[in-house]
C-alpha positions as CSV (number, residue, x, y, z in Angstrom):
1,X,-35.6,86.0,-4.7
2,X,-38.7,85.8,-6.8
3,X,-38.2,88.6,-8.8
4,X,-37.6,86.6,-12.3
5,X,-34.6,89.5,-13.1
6,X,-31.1,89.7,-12.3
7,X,-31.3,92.2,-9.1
8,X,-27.9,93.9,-7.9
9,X,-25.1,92.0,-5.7
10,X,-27.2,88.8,-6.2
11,X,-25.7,85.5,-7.2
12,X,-26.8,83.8,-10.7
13,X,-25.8,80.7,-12.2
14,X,-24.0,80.7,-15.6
15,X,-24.4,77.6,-17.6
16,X,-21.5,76.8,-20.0
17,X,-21.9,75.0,-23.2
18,X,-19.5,72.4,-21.6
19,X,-22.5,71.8,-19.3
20,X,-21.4,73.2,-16.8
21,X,-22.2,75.6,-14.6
22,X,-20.4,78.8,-13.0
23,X,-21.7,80.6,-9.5
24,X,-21.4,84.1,-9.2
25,X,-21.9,87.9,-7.8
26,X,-23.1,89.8,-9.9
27,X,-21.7,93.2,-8.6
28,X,-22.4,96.5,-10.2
29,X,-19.7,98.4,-12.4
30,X,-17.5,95.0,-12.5
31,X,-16.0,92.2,-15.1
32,X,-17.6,88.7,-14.6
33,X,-14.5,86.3,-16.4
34,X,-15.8,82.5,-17.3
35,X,-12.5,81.4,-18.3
36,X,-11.8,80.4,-22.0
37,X,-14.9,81.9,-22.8
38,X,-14.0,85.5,-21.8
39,X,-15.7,88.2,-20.1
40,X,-18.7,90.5,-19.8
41,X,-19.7,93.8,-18.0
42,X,-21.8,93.0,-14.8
43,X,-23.8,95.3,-15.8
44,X,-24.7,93.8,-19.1
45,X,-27.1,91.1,-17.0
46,X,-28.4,93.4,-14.1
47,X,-32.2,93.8,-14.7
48,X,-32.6,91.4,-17.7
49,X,-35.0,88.1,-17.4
50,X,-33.4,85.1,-16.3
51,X,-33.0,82.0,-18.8
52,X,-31.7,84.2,-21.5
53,X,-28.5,82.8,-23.7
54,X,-25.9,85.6,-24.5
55,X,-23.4,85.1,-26.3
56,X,-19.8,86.9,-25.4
57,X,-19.0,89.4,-28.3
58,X,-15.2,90.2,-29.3
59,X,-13.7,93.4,-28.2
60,X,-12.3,93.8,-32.2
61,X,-16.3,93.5,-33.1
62,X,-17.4,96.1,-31.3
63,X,-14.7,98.8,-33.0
64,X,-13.4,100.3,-29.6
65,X,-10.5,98.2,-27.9
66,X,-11.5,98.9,-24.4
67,X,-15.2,97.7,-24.8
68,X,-17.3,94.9,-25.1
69,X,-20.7,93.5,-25.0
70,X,-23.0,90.5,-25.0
71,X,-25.5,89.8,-27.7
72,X,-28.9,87.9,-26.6
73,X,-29.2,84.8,-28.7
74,X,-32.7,84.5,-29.7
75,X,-34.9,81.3,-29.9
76,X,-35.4,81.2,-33.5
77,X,-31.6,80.5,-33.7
78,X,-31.8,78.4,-30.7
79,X,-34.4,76.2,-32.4
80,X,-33.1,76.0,-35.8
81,X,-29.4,74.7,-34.6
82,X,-31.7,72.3,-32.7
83,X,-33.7,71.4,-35.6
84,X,-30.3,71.3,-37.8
85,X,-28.4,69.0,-35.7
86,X,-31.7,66.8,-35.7
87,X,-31.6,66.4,-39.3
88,X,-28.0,65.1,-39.3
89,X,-29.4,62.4,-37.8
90,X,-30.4,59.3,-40.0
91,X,-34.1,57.7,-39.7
92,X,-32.9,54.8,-41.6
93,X,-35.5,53.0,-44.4
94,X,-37.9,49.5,-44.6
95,X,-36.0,49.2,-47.6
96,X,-32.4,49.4,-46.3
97,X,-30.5,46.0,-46.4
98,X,-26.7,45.3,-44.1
99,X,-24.0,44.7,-47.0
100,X,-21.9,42.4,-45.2
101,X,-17.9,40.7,-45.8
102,X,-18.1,36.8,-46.1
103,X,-17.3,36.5,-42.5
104,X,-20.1,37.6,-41.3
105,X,-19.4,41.6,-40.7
106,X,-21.5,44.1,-41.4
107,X,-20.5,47.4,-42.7
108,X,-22.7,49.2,-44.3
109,X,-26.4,50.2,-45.1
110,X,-27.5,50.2,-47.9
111,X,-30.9,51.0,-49.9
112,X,-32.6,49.2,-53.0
113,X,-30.6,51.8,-55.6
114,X,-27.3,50.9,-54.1
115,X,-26.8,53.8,-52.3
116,X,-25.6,54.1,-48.5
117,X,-28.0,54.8,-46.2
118,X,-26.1,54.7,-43.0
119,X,-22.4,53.9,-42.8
120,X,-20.0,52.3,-39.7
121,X,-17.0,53.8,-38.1
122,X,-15.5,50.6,-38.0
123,X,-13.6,51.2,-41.1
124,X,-12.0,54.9,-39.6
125,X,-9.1,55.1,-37.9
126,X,-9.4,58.8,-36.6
127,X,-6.3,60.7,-35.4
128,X,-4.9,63.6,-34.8
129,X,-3.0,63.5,-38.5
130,X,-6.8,63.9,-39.7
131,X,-6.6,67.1,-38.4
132,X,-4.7,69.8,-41.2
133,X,-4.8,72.7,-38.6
134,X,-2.5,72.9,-35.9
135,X,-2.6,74.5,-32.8
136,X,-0.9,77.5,-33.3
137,X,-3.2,78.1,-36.4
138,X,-6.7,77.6,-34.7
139,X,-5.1,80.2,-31.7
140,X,-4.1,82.7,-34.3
141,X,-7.7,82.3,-35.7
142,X,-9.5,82.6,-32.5
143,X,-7.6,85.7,-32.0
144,X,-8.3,87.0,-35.4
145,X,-12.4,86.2,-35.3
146,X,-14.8,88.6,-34.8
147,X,-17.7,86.3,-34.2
148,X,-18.8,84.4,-30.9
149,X,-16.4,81.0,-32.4
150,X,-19.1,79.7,-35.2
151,X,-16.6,80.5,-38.1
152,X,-14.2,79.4,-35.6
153,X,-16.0,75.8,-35.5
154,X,-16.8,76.0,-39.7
155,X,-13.2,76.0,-40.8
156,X,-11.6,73.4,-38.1
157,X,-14.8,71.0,-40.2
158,X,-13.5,71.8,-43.2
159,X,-9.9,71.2,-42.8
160,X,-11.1,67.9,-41.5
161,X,-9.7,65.5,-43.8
162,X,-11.4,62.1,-42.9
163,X,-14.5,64.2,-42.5
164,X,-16.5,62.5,-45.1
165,X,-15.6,59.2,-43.7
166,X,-17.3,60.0,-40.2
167,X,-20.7,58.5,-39.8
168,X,-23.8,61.0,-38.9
169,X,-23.5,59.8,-35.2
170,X,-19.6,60.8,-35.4
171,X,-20.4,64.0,-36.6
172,X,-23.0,64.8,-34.6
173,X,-20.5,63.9,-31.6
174,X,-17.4,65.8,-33.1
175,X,-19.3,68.8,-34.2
176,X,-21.4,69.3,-30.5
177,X,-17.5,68.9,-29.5
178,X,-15.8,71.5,-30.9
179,X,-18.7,73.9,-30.8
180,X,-18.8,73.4,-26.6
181,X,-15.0,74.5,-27.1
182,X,-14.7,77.1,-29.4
183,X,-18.8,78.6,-29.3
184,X,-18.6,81.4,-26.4
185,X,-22.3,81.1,-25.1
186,X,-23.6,81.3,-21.3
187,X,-27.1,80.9,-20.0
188,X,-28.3,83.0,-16.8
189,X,-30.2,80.8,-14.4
190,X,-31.2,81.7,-11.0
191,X,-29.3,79.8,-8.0
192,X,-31.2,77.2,-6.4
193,X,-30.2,74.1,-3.7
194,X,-30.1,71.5,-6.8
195,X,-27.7,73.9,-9.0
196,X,-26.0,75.3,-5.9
197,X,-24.9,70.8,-4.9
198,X,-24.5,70.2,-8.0
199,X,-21.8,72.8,-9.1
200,X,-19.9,72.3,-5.3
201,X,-20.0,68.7,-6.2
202,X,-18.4,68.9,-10.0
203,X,-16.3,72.0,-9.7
204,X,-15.6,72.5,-5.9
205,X,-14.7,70.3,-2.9
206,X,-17.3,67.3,-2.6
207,X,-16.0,66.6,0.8
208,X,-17.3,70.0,1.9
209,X,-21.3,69.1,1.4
210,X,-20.2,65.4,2.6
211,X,-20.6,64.4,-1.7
212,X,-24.2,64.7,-0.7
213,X,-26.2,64.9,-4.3
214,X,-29.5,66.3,-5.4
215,X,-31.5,62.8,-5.2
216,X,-30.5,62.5,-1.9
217,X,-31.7,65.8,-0.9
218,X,-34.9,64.6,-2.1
219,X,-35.2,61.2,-0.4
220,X,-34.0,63.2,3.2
221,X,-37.1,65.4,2.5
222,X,-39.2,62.6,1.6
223,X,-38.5,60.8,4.3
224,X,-37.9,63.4,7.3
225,X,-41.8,64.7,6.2
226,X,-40.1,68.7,5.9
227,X,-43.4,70.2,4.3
228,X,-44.6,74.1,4.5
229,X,-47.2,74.0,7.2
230,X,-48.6,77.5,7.0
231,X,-51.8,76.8,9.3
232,X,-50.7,74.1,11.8
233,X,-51.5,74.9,15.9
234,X,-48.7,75.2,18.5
235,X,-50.8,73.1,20.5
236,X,-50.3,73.7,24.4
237,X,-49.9,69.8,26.2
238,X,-48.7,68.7,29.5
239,X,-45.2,69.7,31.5
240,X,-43.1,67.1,29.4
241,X,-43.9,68.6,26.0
242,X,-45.6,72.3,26.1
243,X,-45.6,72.8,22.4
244,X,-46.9,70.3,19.5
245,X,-46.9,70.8,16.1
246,X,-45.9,73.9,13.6
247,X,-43.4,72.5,11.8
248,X,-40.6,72.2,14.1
249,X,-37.3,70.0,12.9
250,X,-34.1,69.2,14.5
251,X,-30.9,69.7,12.2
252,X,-27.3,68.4,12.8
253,X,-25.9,69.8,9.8
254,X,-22.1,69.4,8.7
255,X,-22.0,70.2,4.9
256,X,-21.5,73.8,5.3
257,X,-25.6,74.4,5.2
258,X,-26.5,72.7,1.9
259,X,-28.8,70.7,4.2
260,X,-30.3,73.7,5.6
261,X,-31.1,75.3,2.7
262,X,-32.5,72.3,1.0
263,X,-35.1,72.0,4.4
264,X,-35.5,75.7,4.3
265,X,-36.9,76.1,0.6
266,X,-38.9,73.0,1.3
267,X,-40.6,74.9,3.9
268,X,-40.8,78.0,2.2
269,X,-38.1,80.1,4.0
270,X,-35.0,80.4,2.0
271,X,-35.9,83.0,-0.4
272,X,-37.1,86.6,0.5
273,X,-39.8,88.2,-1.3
274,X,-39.1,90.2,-4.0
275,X,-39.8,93.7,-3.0
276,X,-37.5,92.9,0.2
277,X,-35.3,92.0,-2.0
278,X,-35.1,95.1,-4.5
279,X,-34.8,97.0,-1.7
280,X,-31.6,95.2,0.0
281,X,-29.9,95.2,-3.2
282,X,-30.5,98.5,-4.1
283,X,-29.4,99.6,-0.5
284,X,-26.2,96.8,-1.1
285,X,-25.2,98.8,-4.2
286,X,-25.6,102.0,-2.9
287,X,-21.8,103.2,-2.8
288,X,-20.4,105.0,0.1
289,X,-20.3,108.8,0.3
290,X,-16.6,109.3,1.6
291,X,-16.6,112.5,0.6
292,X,-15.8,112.5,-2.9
293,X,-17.9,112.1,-6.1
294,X,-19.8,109.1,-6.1
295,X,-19.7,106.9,-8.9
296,X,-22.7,106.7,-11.3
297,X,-24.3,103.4,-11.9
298,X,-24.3,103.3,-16.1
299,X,-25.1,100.1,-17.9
300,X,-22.0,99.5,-20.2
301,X,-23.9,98.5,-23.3
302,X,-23.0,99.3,-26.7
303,X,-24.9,101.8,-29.0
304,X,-28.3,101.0,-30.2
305,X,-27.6,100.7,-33.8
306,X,-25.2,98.1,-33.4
307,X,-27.4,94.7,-33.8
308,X,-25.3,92.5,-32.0
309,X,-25.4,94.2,-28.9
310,X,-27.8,94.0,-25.9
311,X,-30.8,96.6,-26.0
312,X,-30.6,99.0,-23.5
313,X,-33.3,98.3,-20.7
314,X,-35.7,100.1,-20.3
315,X,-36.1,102.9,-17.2
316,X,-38.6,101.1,-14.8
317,X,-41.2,103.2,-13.1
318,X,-41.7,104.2,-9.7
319,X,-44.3,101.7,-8.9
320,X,-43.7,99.1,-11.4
321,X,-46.2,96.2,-10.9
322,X,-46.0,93.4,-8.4
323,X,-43.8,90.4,-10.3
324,X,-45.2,86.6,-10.2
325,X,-43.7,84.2,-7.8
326,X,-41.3,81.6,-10.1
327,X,-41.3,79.8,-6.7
328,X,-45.0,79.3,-4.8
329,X,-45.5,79.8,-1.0
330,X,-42.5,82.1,0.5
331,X,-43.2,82.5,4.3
332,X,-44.1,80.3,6.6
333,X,-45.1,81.8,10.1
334,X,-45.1,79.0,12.3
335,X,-41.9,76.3,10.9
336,X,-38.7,77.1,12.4
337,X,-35.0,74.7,11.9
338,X,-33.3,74.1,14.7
339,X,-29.8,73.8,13.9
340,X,-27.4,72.1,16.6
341,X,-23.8,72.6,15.9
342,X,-20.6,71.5,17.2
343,X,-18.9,75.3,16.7
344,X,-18.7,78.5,18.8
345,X,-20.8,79.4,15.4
346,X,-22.2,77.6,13.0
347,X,-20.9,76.6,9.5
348,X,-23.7,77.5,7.1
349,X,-21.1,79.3,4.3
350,X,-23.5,78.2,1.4
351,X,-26.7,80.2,2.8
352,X,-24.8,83.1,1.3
353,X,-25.7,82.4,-2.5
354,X,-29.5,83.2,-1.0
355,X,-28.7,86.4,0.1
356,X,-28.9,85.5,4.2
357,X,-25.9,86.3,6.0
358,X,-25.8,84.0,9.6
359,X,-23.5,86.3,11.3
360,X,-25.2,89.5,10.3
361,X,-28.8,88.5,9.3
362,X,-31.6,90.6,7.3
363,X,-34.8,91.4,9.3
364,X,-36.4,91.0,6.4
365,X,-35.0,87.5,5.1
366,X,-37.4,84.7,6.1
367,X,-34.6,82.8,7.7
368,X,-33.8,85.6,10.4
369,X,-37.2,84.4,12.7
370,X,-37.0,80.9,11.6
371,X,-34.1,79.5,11.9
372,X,-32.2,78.6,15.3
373,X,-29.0,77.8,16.1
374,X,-27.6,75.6,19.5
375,X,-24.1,74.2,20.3
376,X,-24.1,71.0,22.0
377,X,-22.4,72.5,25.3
378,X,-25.2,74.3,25.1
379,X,-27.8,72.0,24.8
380,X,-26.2,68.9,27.1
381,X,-24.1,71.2,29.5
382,X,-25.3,75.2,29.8
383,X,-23.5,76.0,32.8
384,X,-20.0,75.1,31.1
385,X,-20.5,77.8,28.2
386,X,-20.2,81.5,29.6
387,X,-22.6,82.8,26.5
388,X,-25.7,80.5,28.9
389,X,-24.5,83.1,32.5
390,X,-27.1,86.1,32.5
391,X,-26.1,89.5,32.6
392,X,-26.6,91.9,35.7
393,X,-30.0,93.5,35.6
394,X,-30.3,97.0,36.3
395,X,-33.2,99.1,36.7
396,X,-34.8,101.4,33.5
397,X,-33.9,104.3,35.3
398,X,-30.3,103.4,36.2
399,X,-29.9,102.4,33.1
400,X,-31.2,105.7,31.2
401,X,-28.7,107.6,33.1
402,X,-25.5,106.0,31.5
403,X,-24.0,106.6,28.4
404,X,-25.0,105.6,25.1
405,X,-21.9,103.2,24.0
406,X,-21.9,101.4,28.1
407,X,-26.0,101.5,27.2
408,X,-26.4,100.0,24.2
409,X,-23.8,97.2,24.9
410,X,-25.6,96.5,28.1
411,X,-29.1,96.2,26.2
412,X,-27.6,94.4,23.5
413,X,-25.8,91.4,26.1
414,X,-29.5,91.3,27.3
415,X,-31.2,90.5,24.3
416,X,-28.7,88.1,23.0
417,X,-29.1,86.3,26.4
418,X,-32.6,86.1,26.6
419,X,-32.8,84.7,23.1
420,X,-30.4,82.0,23.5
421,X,-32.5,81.3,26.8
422,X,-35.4,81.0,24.9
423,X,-33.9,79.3,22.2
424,X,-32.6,76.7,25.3
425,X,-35.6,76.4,27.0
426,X,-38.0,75.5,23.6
427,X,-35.3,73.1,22.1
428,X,-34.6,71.3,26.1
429,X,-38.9,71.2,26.4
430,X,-39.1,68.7,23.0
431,X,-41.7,68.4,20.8
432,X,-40.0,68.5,17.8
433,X,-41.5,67.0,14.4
434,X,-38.3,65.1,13.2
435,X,-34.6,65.1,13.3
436,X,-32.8,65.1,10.5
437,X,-28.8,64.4,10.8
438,X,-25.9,65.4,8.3
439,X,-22.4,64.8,10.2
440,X,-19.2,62.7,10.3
441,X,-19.9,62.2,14.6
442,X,-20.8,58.6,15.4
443,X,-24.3,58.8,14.5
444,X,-25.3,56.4,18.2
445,X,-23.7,59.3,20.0
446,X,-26.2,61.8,18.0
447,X,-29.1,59.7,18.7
448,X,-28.8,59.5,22.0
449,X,-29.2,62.9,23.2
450,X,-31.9,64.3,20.1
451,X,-34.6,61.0,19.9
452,X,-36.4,62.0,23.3
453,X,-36.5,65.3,21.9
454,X,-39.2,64.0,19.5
455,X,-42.8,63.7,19.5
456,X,-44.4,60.5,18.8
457,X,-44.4,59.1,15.3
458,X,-41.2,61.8,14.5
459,X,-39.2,60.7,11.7
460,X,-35.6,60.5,12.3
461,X,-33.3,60.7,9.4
462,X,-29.4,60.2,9.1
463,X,-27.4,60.8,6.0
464,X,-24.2,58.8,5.6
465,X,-21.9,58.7,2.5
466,X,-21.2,54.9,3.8
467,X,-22.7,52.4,4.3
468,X,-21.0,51.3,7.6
469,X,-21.8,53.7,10.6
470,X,-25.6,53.2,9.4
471,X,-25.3,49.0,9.3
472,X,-24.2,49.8,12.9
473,X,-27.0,52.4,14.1
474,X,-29.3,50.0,12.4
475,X,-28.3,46.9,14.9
476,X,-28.6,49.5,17.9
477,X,-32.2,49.7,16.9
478,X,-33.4,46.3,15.7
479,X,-35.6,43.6,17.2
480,X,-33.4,40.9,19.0
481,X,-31.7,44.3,20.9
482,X,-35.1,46.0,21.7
483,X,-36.0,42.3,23.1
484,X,-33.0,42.0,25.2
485,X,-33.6,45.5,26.5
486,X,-36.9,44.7,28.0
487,X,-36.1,41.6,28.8
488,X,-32.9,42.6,31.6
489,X,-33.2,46.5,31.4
490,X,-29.7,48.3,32.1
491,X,-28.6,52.0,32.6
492,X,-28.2,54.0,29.5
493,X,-25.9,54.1,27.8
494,X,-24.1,51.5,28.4
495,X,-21.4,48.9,26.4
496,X,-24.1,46.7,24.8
497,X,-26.9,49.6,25.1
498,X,-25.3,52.4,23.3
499,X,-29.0,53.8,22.9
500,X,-32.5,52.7,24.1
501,X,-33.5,50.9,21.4
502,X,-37.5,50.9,22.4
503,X,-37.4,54.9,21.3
504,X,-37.4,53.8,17.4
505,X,-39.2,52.0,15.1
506,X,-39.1,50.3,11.5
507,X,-35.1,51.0,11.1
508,X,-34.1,50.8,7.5
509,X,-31.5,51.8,5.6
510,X,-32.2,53.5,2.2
511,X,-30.2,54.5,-1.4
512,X,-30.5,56.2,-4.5
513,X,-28.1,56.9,-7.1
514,X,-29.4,58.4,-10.6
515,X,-27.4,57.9,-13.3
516,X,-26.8,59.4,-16.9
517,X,-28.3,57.8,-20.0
518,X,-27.7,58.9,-23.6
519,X,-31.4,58.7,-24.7
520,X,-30.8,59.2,-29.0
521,X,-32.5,57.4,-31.7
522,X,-30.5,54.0,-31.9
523,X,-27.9,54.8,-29.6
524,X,-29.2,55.3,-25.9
525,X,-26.8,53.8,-22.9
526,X,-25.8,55.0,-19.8
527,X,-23.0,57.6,-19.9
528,X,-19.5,56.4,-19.4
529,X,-17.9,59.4,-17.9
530,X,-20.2,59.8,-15.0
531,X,-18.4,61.1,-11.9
532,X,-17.8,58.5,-9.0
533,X,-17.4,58.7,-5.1
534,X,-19.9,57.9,-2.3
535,X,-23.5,56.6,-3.5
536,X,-25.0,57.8,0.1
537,X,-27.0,55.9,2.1
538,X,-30.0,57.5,5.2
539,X,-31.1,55.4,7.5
540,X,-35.3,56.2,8.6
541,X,-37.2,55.4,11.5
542,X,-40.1,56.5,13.6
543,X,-40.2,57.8,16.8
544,X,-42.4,56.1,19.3
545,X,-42.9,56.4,22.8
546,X,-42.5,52.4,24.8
547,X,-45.4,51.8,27.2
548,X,-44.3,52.3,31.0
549,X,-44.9,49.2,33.3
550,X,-46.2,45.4,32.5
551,X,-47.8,44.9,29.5
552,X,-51.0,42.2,29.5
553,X,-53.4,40.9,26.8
554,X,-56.9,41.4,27.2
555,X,-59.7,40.0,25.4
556,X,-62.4,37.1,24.4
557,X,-59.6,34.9,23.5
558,X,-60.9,32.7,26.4
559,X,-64.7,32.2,25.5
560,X,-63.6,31.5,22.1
561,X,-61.9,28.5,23.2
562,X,-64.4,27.1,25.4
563,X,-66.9,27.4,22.5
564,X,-64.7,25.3,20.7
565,X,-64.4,22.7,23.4
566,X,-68.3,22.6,23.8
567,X,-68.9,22.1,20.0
568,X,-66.2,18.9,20.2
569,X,-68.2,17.3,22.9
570,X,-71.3,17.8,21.1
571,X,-69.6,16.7,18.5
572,X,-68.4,13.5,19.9
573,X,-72.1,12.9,21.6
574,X,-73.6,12.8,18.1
575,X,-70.7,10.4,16.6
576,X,-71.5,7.8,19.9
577,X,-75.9,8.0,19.2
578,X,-74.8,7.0,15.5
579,X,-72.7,4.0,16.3
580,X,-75.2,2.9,18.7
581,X,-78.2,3.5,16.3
582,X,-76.2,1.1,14.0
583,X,-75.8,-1.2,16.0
584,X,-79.2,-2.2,16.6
């Protein structure tokens, strides 16, 4: 979607002050809840800009009990809390000296007229008796406030006894605290891969993508070479590869098509455009006539002269001009993903936050034409899957004179034959551009079967949250193996040959892992609460293709070395006339 608005039955990204973020549909005439920090009218979001900040408005503010509304916080206030949490922070002075205890400790900070410039919290003992509210009294005030928490936040600071004691660090920290409790704010972003990994991995199952992070994503493209190639030839070559180039990769994907889509907007296919879009949402939202009245579509916004409430949006015309792509190229006509899968279907559950259904695909979404699905029976053993046997073939005209159900279930057995046929037939002929490989299957066993489906100088990548299974793979392919392969060649595979090891070059096994700093004046370190599990680890190589037959050296090596010979028996000729020259 390049639209740069919140379209209709689309999903969006809600980021919480806790940092967090919060995937979901935004479906007309329906409640969106965010948990502690209540809930808002879908309707409230449809059409506005994306990267606004709202902030959730009380139902007792609003002076009708069975409504609500949202208020867009604009970036004057933004800035200015910005600006005034800046200030609390101390810049220190040349003039400052360390008032110290006579064993050595330092305290304080102090300036040249006595007065503290920058105090310690080693003196505070903070707990919860500094606290004069209890609990019971801050929930009978969050129920009494009108506002979005700010008052909410003012008075627990002020009944903070051991306030004053806190240094401007620990009130920075305690004050960003309780506002990411009590402040009810959300920003609307638009769902992308890095969001999309990032929110499974904090706040759903990690096991699901295989705990595979956004750093990773990025060395797998870097590595794999998955680029938009717009202009690149299919170029025609002999009977062991008819088709070369266009952009062609090999997925094993098993984290539920997070790898997909990351390859996929890499290459310029995951997002439709935005006037296909407009018009699949608007045919999404489109309610059903059963025969009744059909509801009306009305943004539930409050009343204009109410300030704190969201401005009505304004009626859009019939034409309304072409919007600017927020994310470059969009189609690709010649890169298709070839995704092999272990399934009757394949698990690609996550390619629904794009708006691309796999079992009931757009024509108009990108991904429909370019991406391609094979199980391995199909792909190692045809004949044992009854979806590879071809229909009967009848003639046109028998076939005109049936009826339309026995017709069009007939035509449609045909096409979905002759597209897994051809789908067979391009992925069995090779020539792919590199294999990239997501999956808890013994990686050798992978290998095997997908490197001579590469061209020469493919790139093979396989993603691993341990490091094990790649140390392995890695010893399949080194040096001392390839040499004892060619030295006593064996059948493949085999006990000590697993895979050819002359198909691959350069193995290596690659990690990154970017962690959280605190980057503050006179306090940056690395954040202590970072989340652990798996680092991740991708082995690379390079497909090549090993010479057939005996391999000899050629070259002047030989005249080299008589030319050397020569000039030491010249050499010695001239030492033997100088001894005898001295001699008489």
């Amino acid at each position: 979607m390049n639209s740069g608005v919140v379209e209709p039955n689309s999903f969006v990204a809600l980021r919480l002050p806790s940092d967090s973020h919060a995937i979901t549909e935004v479906k007309p005439n329906t409640t969106i809840y965010i948990g502690k920090y209540g809930s808002f009218k879908a309707n409230d979001i449809i059409g506005r800009p994306y990267h606004l900040t709202f902030e959730v408005l009380d139902k007792s503010e609003q002076g009708t009990p069975s409504r609500s509304g949202l208020r867009i916080v604009p970036p004057e206030e933004l800035y200015e809390e910005i600006r005034e949490d800046g200030s609390m922070t101390p810049t220190g002075s040349e003039d400052a000296v360390a008032v110290g205890t006579p064993d050595g400790v330092q305290y304080d900070v102090v300036g040249e007229d006595g007065k503290v410039v920058m105090r310690t919290n080693q003196k505070i003992i903070d707990d919860s008796s500094s606290q004069v509210m209890t609990m019971d009294e801050i929930e009978a005030l969050k129920q009494s406030s009108k506002g979005s928490g700010k008052e909410l936040v003012a008075k627990i600071l002020e009944s903070h006894s051991a306030l004053d004691q806190k240094t401007a660090y620990a009130l920075a920290k305690y004050t960003l605290r309780k506002t990411r409790k009590y402040v009810k704010r959300f920003t609307v972003l638009p769902v992308d891969v890095a969001v999309l990994a990032k929110w499974i991995l904090n706040e759903k199952d990690a096991g699901r993508i295989m705990e595979m992070r956004e750093e990773i994503l990025a060395l797998i493209a870097s590595w794999s070479n998955i680029h938009y190639t717009p202009s690149d030839p299919i170029m025609p070559t002999d009977e062991q590869l008819p088709r070369i180039g266009g952009g062609r990769w090999l997925v094993v994907d098993e984290t539920a098509g997070l790898l997909t889509a990351y390859l996929a907007e890499r290459m310029g296919l995951l997002y439709p455009s935005a006037s296909e879009h407009t018009v699949c949402a608007r045919q999404q939202s489109d309610p059903e006539n059963d025969g009744g009245v059909q509801e009306e579509t009305v943004l539930d916004v409050p009343e204009p002269e109410q300030s704190a409430s969201v401005p009505e949006p304004q009626i859009r015309s019939e034409n309304p001009p072409k919007p600017r792509s927020r994310r470059g190229p969009t189609m690709s006509h010649n890169n298709t993903l070839t995704v092999i899968h272990a399934l009757a279907q394949p698990n690609l559950s996550t390619l629904r936050y794009f708006s691309f259904d796999p079992f009931n695909p757009d024509p108009a979404h990108p991904l429909t034409a370019h991406l391609k699905t094979l199980s391995w029976l199909q792909l190692l053993d045809p004949k044992g899957d009854p979806a590879c046997e071809e229909p009967p073939l009848f003639s046109p005209d028998e076939v005109a004179t049936w009826k339309a159900g026995r017709r069009s279930s007939y035509l449609r057995k045909r096409r979905r034959w002759e597209h897994l046929k051809s789908v067979m037939d391009e992925t069995h002929a090779g020539g792919f551009d590199g294999l990239i490989v997501a999956s808890v299957m013994d990686p050798a066993s992978i290998l095997h079967h997908l490197v001579p489906l590469l061209r020469g100088a493919g790139q093979v990548v396989v993603y691993s949250p341990h490091l094990e299974p790649l140390a392995e793979l890695a010893d399949l392919y080194s040096t001392p193996r390839k040499t004892a392969y060619i030295a006593d060649p064996v059948s493949i595979p085999s006990e000590d040959f697993p895979v050819d090891p002359r198909l691959l070059l350069a193995p290596t096994i690659h990690t990154a892992r970017a962690k959280g700093w605190q980057v503050l004046p006179g306090r940056t370190h690395p954040l202590m609460t970072g989340r652990g599990g798996a680092d991740g680890y991708l082995f690379t190589a390079t497909r090549v293709l090993p010479a057939e037959g005996r391999i000899e050296a050629r070259g002047k090596a030989l005249k080299k070395r008589r030319k050397a010979s020569e000039e030491v028996v010249v050499a010695d000729d001239k030492s033997h006339f100088v001894e005898e020259g001295g001699d008489d």
